[in-house]
Structures are given as structure tokens and as C-alpha cells.
Amino acid sequence: MTHPLLDLTPLTAHHFATIERKVAALLGLDAPGSGGHELVVTQGEALLPLEGCIRGVAGPGTVALNIVTGPYGQTFGNWLRDCGATVHDLAVPFDTAVSAAQVREALAAHPETDFVSLVHAEAATGNTNPVAGIGEVVREHGALLMLDAVASVGAEPLLPAEWGVDLCVIGAQKALGGPAGVSVAALSPRAWERLEANPAGPRGSYLSLLDWKHRWIDAGRKALPHAPAQLEMLALEACLERFAAEGPDLVRGRHARAAAAVRAGLAALGTPLTPYVTEARDAAPVATTVRVPVTGTGPDAATLVAKALAAHPSLPLAAGGGALAAEMVRVNHYGPLAAENVVRDSLRALAAAWSEATGERADTRAADRAVAETWAAGQA
Ligand SMILES: *Cc1c(COP(=O)(O)O)cnc(C)c1O
């Protein structure tokens, strides 16, 4: 018996290269003069190329500025230290974004810095960082800039070449609405040089981006070093085609409107639930985080989410990770979930859970109106 997910013909080198070109186009890396980034499509969730980038670049001689605006920055710091790098963390509270001025100051304080790691948007904490300005500062300094753009790609503008990003990692599973088992690292010529020059970097290893460069890119993309994971690659291609068919501006517009609508709806509810990220300009379009006041008597965020999901299991609600589980709710409005009804229903469910737990009223009709008005305003 044949099966739609099985019995697929092997992906050819030509087909794989076609998918790579579609990813390059998504990132604006296909245009002449765009800086010569070469990308590697890796079969694995985005942590694979993120770790591959850091271990490829870093060694005992590396001095890294690691910008921490959420949990992923913390992970990068751990990998960098594990590689023997000297690491200076620039941490900002999760309810805000880092500024280019803060990065400039940190680089001035540590002039020997030769590598900067940054997360663009943090789905886990709901903030987004001004990469264009930061890229300018890092380029002036002469360090390499690595960007985790897994949660921003598709949801907001992402221009790695123009912004001076040397190592850019994306995944398909957030705003692109694609598979979680495939991801991409795009490296500038400067970044590839650093990998080549780093004796401590992985070689002959699953974590080695250089292996792919030598055996696939430098060899003319004629023969695949390993069998690509067909399901993931076909799903990646499908989500890129769907993204292009809807149109990047429309997809980004849906995400921006979803974020704005959650914020407007929260304000209209009249409960103590507020946007976790204080300023709208620092809020990521991919997901909106909600602050639940920690009072000792009211429900904590995890309790609220559990109640909301018990009534509406399919809503994209989650409590914050680790210590944030007490005070943060995430509304993950990405991919197909960046939609008006999802935002409205998520707010209704949170409001109902709040009222049930506290006996306090929530103005869901006003929230519905605020969501509808915000959505319509964004449509213009
Ligand atoms: C989602 C995400 C990733 C990928 O991690 P998962 O464990 O697959 O969710 C990496 N970086 C950022 C910033 C993300 O938001």
C-alpha cells in the first residue's frame, strides 16, 4: 500500500538546490551585490545551526558580546563559554529591547570583542530588537554579528545582508507556518573565513557547517553529501511557496495586526492583565506576552493558561518558561494563527479564566470591539 508520507522518491541535488534558492530569495540574499552569503539548509530544529554557528566561530581566543533579551541568549552564552570563549553578557529585562546605544557602550567597554550574538525576535518573551541599528554599530567595530531570526522571519522585515548580519539562522516553524525539523544558516564570506580559520570548530561532525560548505557548496552543488529529509524539505518548499503566494507584506501585516490587536484588546478588558513588553515598538509581531500580576492571592500565569486551555484546548496559549511561568502568558499568534478570530478567542478565553479565578468582571465586548477595530485599521 502506498502512503502519502512514505514511498517518496529521493530528493535530487537539483531539487535541493532549488529549495536553497527559494530560501535565499526569502532572505534577499539572491540579489547581485547582496554580500555573497552562502546558506546551508540543515535538517534539524533551529538549535542545530545555532549551535553549529557558535561552535564554528568560537574558541579560546574569542571575545564575545552576548546580548541576552530572552532565554535563547542565555543558551548562546552557555555554548560560547563551553567553547572557551571570553563572554561578556549584555542582559536587558525581558519587557524591553536592547538599543544600539547599549551595544555601542558594551563594545567600547570590551574593545577586543570579535563576535556578537543577538536574537532578533524572542517568541518566548515577546520582544524584538532593532537589528539594523545594532548591525551598524557591530560592523563599525569590526566584529562578526550572529542573529537568531527564527521567530522574526516572515513576521517582520529581515534583511541580513543590508543589516550587516554575518551569521543568520532561521527556522520554518513560526511565522512561515512550516515544519520544525528543518532550518537554515546563512553566512557571509567573513563568517566562512572565521570558521575556516578556527581550529577548535567542528569538522567531520553533524554540527559542522564547514562540512556542508566543502562537500556541497564548494563542490558545485552536484552531489548531496547525505540524503535530505524529504518530508521536511518538501514542507519547507511548500511553506515558502505559500508565503510567496500570500505575499510577504500581507503575512507581515497579519502578524503586526495580531500583536497590536492583543495589546488593544488587553487594554479594553479592564483587568489587571497588561502587555508584558511595555512599549509597543519593542513588541514582537510573532507573539504577544501578557503580564499576570503576582499578588499571592490571584491566579498565576500557569493556572490561568491551564484554565483557558481546559475550555479551549486549541488556542495558542502558553505560560512563560521556567520562572516566568508565574507572571507571563504567551499568545503565540504566528503562521496561520496570526488571525483576527484567534486573537479574539484567545483574549476571551484569558478573560473568562481570569473572571472564574477572581470573580472580577472582564469587558470582553469592549475587547472584541478593540480587536475588530485594530484589525480593520491595519487592513488599510
Ligand atoms: C522558536 C525559537 C527557536 C527555535 O526553538 P524551538 O525550541 O524549536 O521552539 C529559536 N530561537 C528563537 C528566538 C525562537 O523563538
CSV table of N, CA and C in Angstrom, one decimal, residues 97-181:
chain,number,residue,atom,x,y,z
A,97,ALA,N,13.6,46.0,24.8
A,97,ALA,CA,14.5,45.6,23.8
A,97,ALA,C,15.9,46.2,24.1
A,98,VAL,N,16.9,45.6,23.5
A,98,VAL,CA,18.3,46.3,23.7
A,98,VAL,C,18.3,47.4,22.6
A,99,SER,N,19.1,48.4,22.9
A,99,SER,CA,19.3,49.5,22.0
A,99,SER,C,20.7,49.5,21.4
A,100,ALA,N,20.8,50.1,20.2
A,100,ALA,CA,22.1,50.2,19.5
A,100,ALA,C,23.1,50.9,20.4
A,101,ALA,N,22.6,51.9,21.2
A,101,ALA,CA,23.5,52.7,22.1
A,101,ALA,C,24.0,51.8,23.2
A,102,GLN,N,23.2,50.9,23.7
A,102,GLN,CA,23.7,50.0,24.7
A,102,GLN,C,24.8,49.0,24.2
A,103,VAL,N,24.6,48.6,22.9
A,103,VAL,CA,25.6,47.7,22.3
A,103,VAL,C,26.9,48.5,22.0
A,104,ARG,N,26.7,49.8,21.6
A,104,ARG,CA,27.9,50.6,21.4
A,104,ARG,C,28.7,50.8,22.7
A,105,GLU,N,28.0,51.0,23.8
A,105,GLU,CA,28.7,51.2,25.1
A,105,GLU,C,29.4,49.9,25.5
A,106,ALA,N,28.7,48.8,25.3
A,106,ALA,CA,29.3,47.5,25.7
A,106,ALA,C,30.5,47.2,24.8
A,107,LEU,N,30.5,47.5,23.6
A,107,LEU,CA,31.7,47.3,22.7
A,107,LEU,C,32.8,48.2,23.1
A,108,ALA,N,32.5,49.4,23.5
A,108,ALA,CA,33.5,50.4,24.0
A,108,ALA,C,34.2,49.8,25.3
A,109,ALA,N,33.4,49.2,26.1
A,109,ALA,CA,33.9,48.7,27.4
A,109,ALA,C,34.7,47.4,27.1
A,110,HIS,N,34.5,46.7,26.0
A,110,HIS,CA,35.2,45.5,25.7
A,110,HIS,C,35.7,45.6,24.3
A,111,PRO,N,36.7,46.4,24.0
A,111,PRO,CA,37.1,46.7,22.6
A,111,PRO,C,37.6,45.5,21.9
A,112,GLU,N,38.1,44.4,22.6
A,112,GLU,CA,38.7,43.3,22.0
A,112,GLU,C,37.6,42.3,21.4
A,113,THR,N,36.3,42.7,21.6
A,113,THR,CA,35.2,41.8,21.2
A,113,THR,C,35.3,41.6,19.7
A,114,ASP,N,35.2,40.3,19.3
A,114,ASP,CA,35.2,40.0,17.8
A,114,ASP,C,34.0,39.2,17.4
A,115,PHE,N,33.0,39.0,18.3
A,115,PHE,CA,31.8,38.2,17.9
A,115,PHE,C,30.7,38.8,18.8
A,116,VAL,N,29.5,39.0,18.1
A,116,VAL,CA,28.3,39.5,18.9
A,116,VAL,C,27.2,38.5,18.5
A,117,SER,N,26.5,38.0,19.5
A,117,SER,CA,25.3,37.2,19.3
A,117,SER,C,24.1,37.9,19.8
A,118,LEU,N,23.0,37.8,18.9
A,118,LEU,CA,21.8,38.6,19.2
A,118,LEU,C,20.6,37.8,18.7
A,119,VAL,N,19.5,37.9,19.4
A,119,VAL,CA,18.3,37.3,19.0
A,119,VAL,C,17.4,38.4,18.4
A,120,HIS,N,16.8,38.2,17.3
A,120,HIS,CA,16.0,39.3,16.6
A,120,HIS,C,14.7,39.4,17.4
A,121,ALA,N,13.8,38.5,17.2
A,121,ALA,CA,12.5,38.5,18.0
A,121,ALA,C,12.6,37.3,18.9
A,122,GLU,N,12.1,37.4,20.1
A,122,GLU,CA,12.0,36.3,21.1
A,122,GLU,C,10.6,35.9,21.2
A,123,ALA,N,10.3,34.7,20.6
A,123,ALA,CA,8.9,34.2,20.8
A,123,ALA,C,8.6,33.9,22.3
A,124,ALA,N,9.6,33.6,23.0
A,124,ALA,CA,9.5,33.1,24.4
A,124,ALA,C,9.2,34.3,25.3
A,125,THR,N,9.6,35.5,25.0
A,125,THR,CA,9.4,36.7,25.8
A,125,THR,C,8.7,37.8,25.1
A,126,GLY,N,8.5,37.7,23.8
A,126,GLY,CA,7.6,38.6,23.1
A,126,GLY,C,8.2,40.0,22.8
A,127,ASN,N,9.6,40.1,22.8
A,127,ASN,CA,10.2,41.3,22.5
A,127,ASN,C,11.0,41.2,21.1
A,128,THR,N,11.3,42.3,20.5
A,128,THR,CA,12.1,42.3,19.3
A,128,THR,C,13.1,43.4,19.3
A,129,ASN,N,14.3,43.1,18.7
A,129,ASN,CA,15.4,44.0,18.9
A,129,ASN,C,15.7,44.8,17.5
A,130,PRO,N,16.2,46.0,17.6
A,130,PRO,CA,16.4,46.8,16.4
A,130,PRO,C,17.7,46.4,15.7
A,131,VAL,N,17.6,45.4,14.9
A,131,VAL,CA,18.9,44.8,14.3
A,131,VAL,C,19.6,45.7,13.4
A,132,ALA,N,18.9,46.5,12.6
A,132,ALA,CA,19.5,47.4,11.6
A,132,ALA,C,20.5,48.3,12.3
A,133,GLY,N,20.1,49.0,13.4
A,133,GLY,CA,21.0,49.9,14.1
A,133,GLY,C,22.1,49.2,14.8
A,134,ILE,N,21.8,48.0,15.4
A,134,ILE,CA,22.8,47.2,16.1
A,134,ILE,C,23.9,46.7,15.1
A,135,GLY,N,23.4,46.3,13.9
A,135,GLY,CA,24.3,45.8,12.9
A,135,GLY,C,25.3,46.9,12.5
A,136,GLU,N,24.8,48.1,12.4
A,136,GLU,CA,25.7,49.2,12.0
A,136,GLU,C,26.8,49.4,13.0
A,137,VAL,N,26.5,49.3,14.3
A,137,VAL,CA,27.4,49.5,15.4
A,137,VAL,C,28.4,48.4,15.4
A,138,VAL,N,28.0,47.2,15.2
A,138,VAL,CA,28.8,46.0,15.2
A,138,VAL,C,29.8,46.0,14.0
A,139,ARG,N,29.3,46.4,12.9
A,139,ARG,CA,30.1,46.5,11.7
A,139,ARG,C,31.2,47.5,11.9
A,140,GLU,N,30.9,48.7,12.4
A,140,GLU,CA,31.9,49.7,12.7
A,140,GLU,C,33.0,49.2,13.6
A,141,HIS,N,32.6,48.4,14.6
A,141,HIS,CA,33.6,47.8,15.5
A,141,HIS,C,34.4,46.7,14.8
A,142,GLY,N,33.9,46.1,13.8
A,142,GLY,CA,34.6,45.1,13.1
A,142,GLY,C,34.4,43.6,13.6
A,143,ALA,N,33.4,43.5,14.5
A,143,ALA,CA,33.1,42.1,15.0
A,143,ALA,C,32.1,41.4,14.0
A,144,LEU,N,32.1,40.1,14.2
A,144,LEU,CA,31.0,39.3,13.4
A,144,LEU,C,29.7,39.4,14.2
A,145,LEU,N,28.6,39.5,13.5
A,145,LEU,CA,27.3,39.5,14.1
A,145,LEU,C,26.5,38.3,13.8
A,146,MET,N,26.1,37.5,14.8
A,146,MET,CA,25.2,36.4,14.6
A,146,MET,C,23.8,36.7,15.0
A,147,LEU,N,22.8,36.4,14.2
A,147,LEU,CA,21.4,36.7,14.5
A,147,LEU,C,20.6,35.5,14.5
A,148,ASP,N,19.8,35.3,15.6
A,148,ASP,CA,18.8,34.2,15.6
A,148,ASP,C,17.5,34.9,15.2
A,149,ALA,N,17.1,34.6,13.9
A,149,ALA,CA,15.9,35.2,13.3
A,149,ALA,C,14.8,34.2,13.2
A,150,VAL,N,14.9,33.1,14.0
A,150,VAL,CA,13.9,32.0,13.9
A,150,VAL,C,12.4,32.6,14.1
A,151,ALA,N,12.3,33.5,15.1
A,151,ALA,CA,11.0,34.0,15.4
A,151,ALA,C,10.6,35.2,14.6
A,152,SER,N,11.5,35.8,13.9
A,152,SER,CA,11.2,37.1,13.2
A,152,SER,C,10.9,36.8,11.7
A,153,VAL,N,11.6,35.8,11.2
A,153,VAL,CA,11.5,35.6,9.7
A,153,VAL,C,10.0,35.4,9.3
A,154,GLY,N,9.6,36.2,8.4
A,154,GLY,CA,8.2,36.1,7.9
A,154,GLY,C,7.2,37.0,8.7
A,155,ALA,N,7.6,37.3,9.9
A,155,ALA,CA,6.7,38.1,10.8
A,155,ALA,C,7.0,39.6,10.7
A,156,GLU,N,8.3,39.9,10.4
A,156,GLU,CA,8.7,41.3,10.3
A,156,GLU,C,9.8,41.4,9.3
A,157,PRO,N,10.2,42.6,8.9
A,157,PRO,CA,11.3,42.7,7.9
A,157,PRO,C,12.6,42.0,8.4
A,158,LEU,N,13.3,41.3,7.6
A,158,LEU,CA,14.5,40.7,7.9
A,158,LEU,C,15.5,40.8,6.7
A,159,LEU,N,16.5,41.6,6.9
A,159,LEU,CA,17.4,41.9,5.8
A,159,LEU,C,18.9,41.7,6.2
A,160,PRO,N,19.3,40.4,6.3
A,160,PRO,CA,20.6,40.1,6.9
A,160,PRO,C,21.7,40.8,6.1
A,161,ALA,N,21.7,40.9,4.8
A,161,ALA,CA,22.8,41.5,4.1
A,161,ALA,C,22.9,43.0,4.3
A,162,GLU,N,21.8,43.6,4.2
A,162,GLU,CA,21.7,45.1,4.4
A,162,GLU,C,22.1,45.5,5.8
A,163,TRP,N,21.7,44.7,6.8
A,163,TRP,CA,21.9,45.0,8.2
A,163,TRP,C,23.3,44.5,8.7
A,164,GLY,N,24.1,43.9,7.8
A,164,GLY,CA,25.4,43.5,8.3
A,164,GLY,C,25.4,42.3,9.2
A,165,VAL,N,24.5,41.4,9.0
A,165,VAL,CA,24.4,40.2,9.7
A,165,VAL,C,25.3,39.1,9.1
A,166,ASP,N,26.3,38.6,9.8
A,166,ASP,CA,27.3,37.6,9.2
A,166,ASP,C,26.8,36.2,9.3
A,167,LEU,N,26.1,35.9,10.4
A,167,LEU,CA,25.5,34.5,10.5
A,167,LEU,C,24.1,34.7,10.9
A,168,CYS,N,23.2,34.3,10.0
A,168,CYS,CA,21.8,34.4,10.2
A,168,CYS,C,21.1,33.1,10.2
A,169,VAL,N,20.4,32.8,11.3
A,169,VAL,CA,19.7,31.5,11.4
A,169,VAL,C,18.2,31.7,11.4
A,170,ILE,N,17.5,30.9,10.6
A,170,ILE,CA,16.1,30.9,10.6
A,170,ILE,C,15.5,29.5,10.7
A,171,GLY,N,14.3,29.4,11.1
A,171,GLY,CA,13.5,28.1,11.1
A,171,GLY,C,12.2,28.4,10.4
A,172,ALA,N,11.5,27.3,10.0
A,172,ALA,CA,10.3,27.5,9.3
A,172,ALA,C,9.1,27.4,10.2
A,173,GLN,N,9.2,27.1,11.4
A,173,GLN,CA,8.1,26.7,12.2
A,173,GLN,C,7.3,27.8,12.9
A,174,LYS,N,7.7,29.0,12.7
A,174,LYS,CA,7.0,30.1,13.4
A,174,LYS,C,6.1,30.8,12.4
A,175,ALA,N,6.5,32.0,12.0
A,175,ALA,CA,5.7,32.8,11.1
A,175,ALA,C,5.4,32.2,9.7
A,176,LEU,N,6.4,31.4,9.3
A,176,LEU,CA,6.3,30.8,7.9
A,176,LEU,C,5.3,29.6,7.9
A,177,GLY,N,4.9,29.2,9.1
A,177,GLY,CA,3.9,28.1,9.2
A,177,GLY,C,4.4,26.8,8.6
A,178,GLY,N,5.7,26.6,8.7
A,178,GLY,CA,6.3,25.4,8.1
A,178,GLY,C,6.7,24.3,9.1
A,179,PRO,N,7.5,23.4,8.7
A,179,PRO,CA,8.0,22.3,9.6
A,179,PRO,C,9.0,22.7,10.6
A,180,ALA,N,9.1,22.0,11.7
A,180,ALA,CA,10.0,22.4,12.8
A,180,ALA,C,11.3,21.6,12.6
A,181,GLY,N,11.4,20.7,11.6
A,181,GLY,CA,12.6,19.8,11.6
A,181,GLY,C,13.6,20.3,10.5
